[in-house]
């Protein structure tokens, strides 16, 4: 099974900060990676698919990059509505696996 | 508009069974892979099963042999039969269109407790 290691597990940041979250795969997954945002009590929402493709309607301050085993989600200028938990998902092979999540909190 | 409506959750005793349903609309259900993902209280997301358009099925090790995913294309409905339930199966169960999470249902809560 492919393990997805997400870092950091939690972070504190201020509005306007640049935020980077990393997911590392235990083996190569090409670009078969998606990123999700989940706010408390809400359903997860996909932000990025195919590693770097922005979901329709998602603000352009979100971006994704990477291929193979290392991937990043970047928020260029953190906004109040971005405080949430973020997850990566590999869909290169079965079983699919999520990262353990990164909680972005207000500093 | 894609809609996914889960049902069937509830309280069940350890060792018991439950069947979840997901009624789908707004897309060609028979052509789409469908996935179940769960989230235990206060925990992260866990992928548990997928059924592709051909009917092939895939499972996480944590549920293999206990859970069965199936679909009825005539009813546009996805199912998850859960047997031999354990306390650690307590979670919100989400039905998802596709194999990489483009549309999610609202979830249904399953509580395994005596």
XYZ file of C-alpha atoms in Angstrom:
221
model
C 0.000 0.000 0.000
C 1.118 3.556 -0.663
C 1.571 5.666 2.456
C 0.958 9.400 2.245
C 2.892 11.449 4.772
C 1.561 14.949 5.144
C 3.407 17.751 6.908
C 3.042 19.658 9.039
C 0.163 18.083 10.954
C -0.800 21.502 12.286
C 0.345 25.056 11.853
C -0.477 28.546 12.977
C -0.457 31.328 10.425
C -1.664 34.884 10.000
C -3.908 36.411 7.376
C -1.754 37.294 4.394
C 0.868 34.616 5.073
C 2.091 32.252 2.397
C 1.339 28.692 3.480
C 2.846 25.489 2.105
C 1.678 21.977 2.931
C 3.577 18.915 1.752
C 2.524 15.360 0.964
C 5.098 12.657 0.362
C 4.181 9.336 -1.164
C 5.995 6.148 -0.164
C 6.323 5.315 -3.854
C 5.805 7.157 -7.105
C 2.243 8.116 -7.969
C 2.867 10.220 -11.084
C 0.451 13.164 -10.742
C -2.477 11.191 -9.325
C -2.964 13.436 -6.330
C -5.844 15.595 -5.141
C -6.109 18.146 -2.332
C -9.185 18.730 -0.169
C -10.232 21.391 2.299
C -12.508 20.598 5.213
C -14.005 23.120 7.596
C -15.432 21.999 10.945
C -18.746 20.195 10.560
C -18.625 20.451 6.783
C -18.135 18.059 3.904
C -14.642 18.027 2.375
C -14.256 20.046 -0.790
C -11.806 19.263 -3.550
C -9.449 22.125 -4.354
C -6.885 20.578 -6.672
C -6.860 17.484 -8.891
C -4.140 15.900 -11.024
C -1.607 17.492 -8.676
C -1.872 21.010 -10.079
C -5.284 21.548 -11.723
C -7.453 24.026 -9.872
C -11.052 23.015 -9.299
C -13.576 25.387 -10.895
C -14.544 28.167 -8.535
C -11.563 27.738 -6.226
C -9.641 30.984 -5.673
C -6.385 31.342 -7.581
C -4.439 31.837 -4.348
C -4.538 28.034 -4.083
C -2.055 26.117 -6.182
C -0.653 22.612 -6.292
C 2.554 21.188 -7.646
C 4.625 18.051 -7.710
C 4.964 14.689 -9.355
C 6.272 11.312 -8.353
C 6.610 11.277 -4.597
C 6.563 14.894 -3.421
C 3.657 17.297 -3.674
C 2.805 20.697 -2.290
C -0.317 22.739 -1.741
C 0.375 26.449 -1.526
C -1.903 29.237 -0.377
C -0.252 32.404 -1.610
C -1.984 34.807 0.767
C -3.982 33.195 3.563
C -7.505 34.530 3.970
C -9.807 34.198 7.020
C -11.968 31.632 5.223
C -8.938 29.405 4.575
C -8.553 28.307 8.174
C -9.428 24.639 7.866
C -7.938 21.166 7.646
C -6.344 20.076 4.384
C -5.920 16.529 3.097
C -4.130 14.969 0.168
C -5.384 11.823 -1.587
C -3.423 9.536 -3.872
C -5.441 7.779 -6.561
C -2.621 6.107 -8.449
C -3.311 2.665 -7.038
C -5.563 0.724 -4.705
C -6.138 1.058 -1.876
C -6.386 4.828 -2.255
C -4.891 6.652 0.713
C -5.304 10.031 2.330
C -2.666 11.989 4.151
C -3.343 12.430 7.845
C -4.349 16.068 7.419
C -2.932 19.510 8.142
C -4.874 21.824 10.403
C -4.264 25.470 9.586
C -5.085 27.636 12.578
C -5.087 31.339 13.247
C -1.925 32.699 14.846
C -26.612 19.191 -10.726
C -24.886 16.233 -9.104
C -26.638 15.052 -5.958
C -25.642 12.235 -3.631
C -27.919 11.339 -0.733
C -26.736 8.793 1.817
C -29.077 6.925 4.123
C -29.073 3.923 6.403
C -26.836 5.113 9.195
C -27.681 4.669 12.840
C -26.805 2.906 16.062
C -25.807 -0.742 15.886
C -24.309 -3.145 18.396
C -20.823 -4.579 17.961
C -20.970 -7.598 15.684
C -24.088 -6.290 13.984
C -24.786 -5.321 10.389
C -25.952 -2.243 8.575
C -26.507 -1.351 4.933
C -25.844 2.150 3.697
C -27.400 3.487 0.515
C -26.457 6.425 -1.666
C -29.020 7.714 -4.143
C -27.322 9.480 -7.030
C -28.651 11.930 -9.603
C -27.458 14.541 -12.053
C -24.896 12.393 -13.862
C -24.601 9.084 -15.712
C -24.343 6.810 -12.694
C -23.618 3.621 -14.639
C -20.506 5.165 -16.203
C -19.032 6.474 -12.990
C -16.800 4.964 -10.355
C -18.237 5.389 -6.878
C -16.396 5.526 -3.579
C -17.059 5.328 0.154
C -14.898 7.347 2.532
C -15.374 7.581 6.287
C -14.319 9.911 9.050
C -14.269 8.849 12.684
C -15.153 11.553 15.225
C -12.320 14.061 15.443
C -10.155 12.064 13.042
C -9.000 12.278 9.448
C -10.456 10.917 6.241
C -10.185 7.205 5.497
C -10.792 5.732 2.036
C -12.605 2.434 2.457
C -13.975 1.181 -0.860
C -14.540 1.859 -4.547
C -16.578 0.222 -7.291
C -15.734 1.063 -10.870
C -18.094 1.132 -13.848
C -17.247 -2.443 -14.793
C -18.271 -3.619 -11.337
C -14.765 -4.363 -10.073
C -14.431 -3.605 -6.374
C -11.598 -2.477 -4.113
C -11.309 -2.273 -0.330
C -9.122 -0.936 2.428
C -7.523 -3.629 4.562
C -9.449 -2.336 7.582
C -12.794 -3.405 6.079
C -11.847 -6.188 3.660
C -13.923 -9.302 4.295
C -16.469 -7.407 6.404
C -17.807 -4.716 4.063
C -19.238 -5.184 0.574
C -19.723 -2.398 -1.927
C -22.277 -2.811 -4.693
C -24.338 -0.783 -7.104
C -27.721 -0.956 -8.804
C -27.461 1.001 -12.017
C -31.207 0.645 -12.655
C -31.850 2.564 -9.435
C -28.818 4.877 -9.596
C -27.943 3.679 -6.128
C -24.698 2.730 -4.414
C -24.636 0.444 -1.386
C -22.282 -0.483 1.407
C -23.130 -3.653 3.309
C -21.311 -3.563 6.634
C -21.067 -6.771 8.649
C -19.224 -7.737 11.834
C -19.200 -4.118 12.882
C -16.713 -2.927 15.488
C -16.528 0.124 17.698
C -13.749 1.482 15.484
C -16.165 1.545 12.521
C -17.989 4.431 14.190
C -17.761 7.291 11.714
C -19.519 9.518 9.245
C -19.669 7.652 5.947
C -19.510 9.677 2.744
C -20.567 8.581 -0.714
C -18.427 10.090 -3.454
C -18.764 10.273 -7.214
C -15.638 9.166 -8.992
C -12.328 7.846 -7.799
C -10.769 11.102 -6.717
C -13.406 12.985 -4.841
C -15.094 15.428 -7.178
C -18.555 15.290 -5.575
C -19.423 14.272 -2.003
C -22.677 13.482 -0.284
C -23.509 14.998 3.096
C -22.616 11.811 4.948
C -24.448 9.444 7.260
C -23.383 8.674 10.816
C -22.801 5.102 11.893
C -22.371 4.453 15.604
C -21.256 1.032 16.791
C -21.871 0.718 20.493
C -23.543 -1.513 23.033
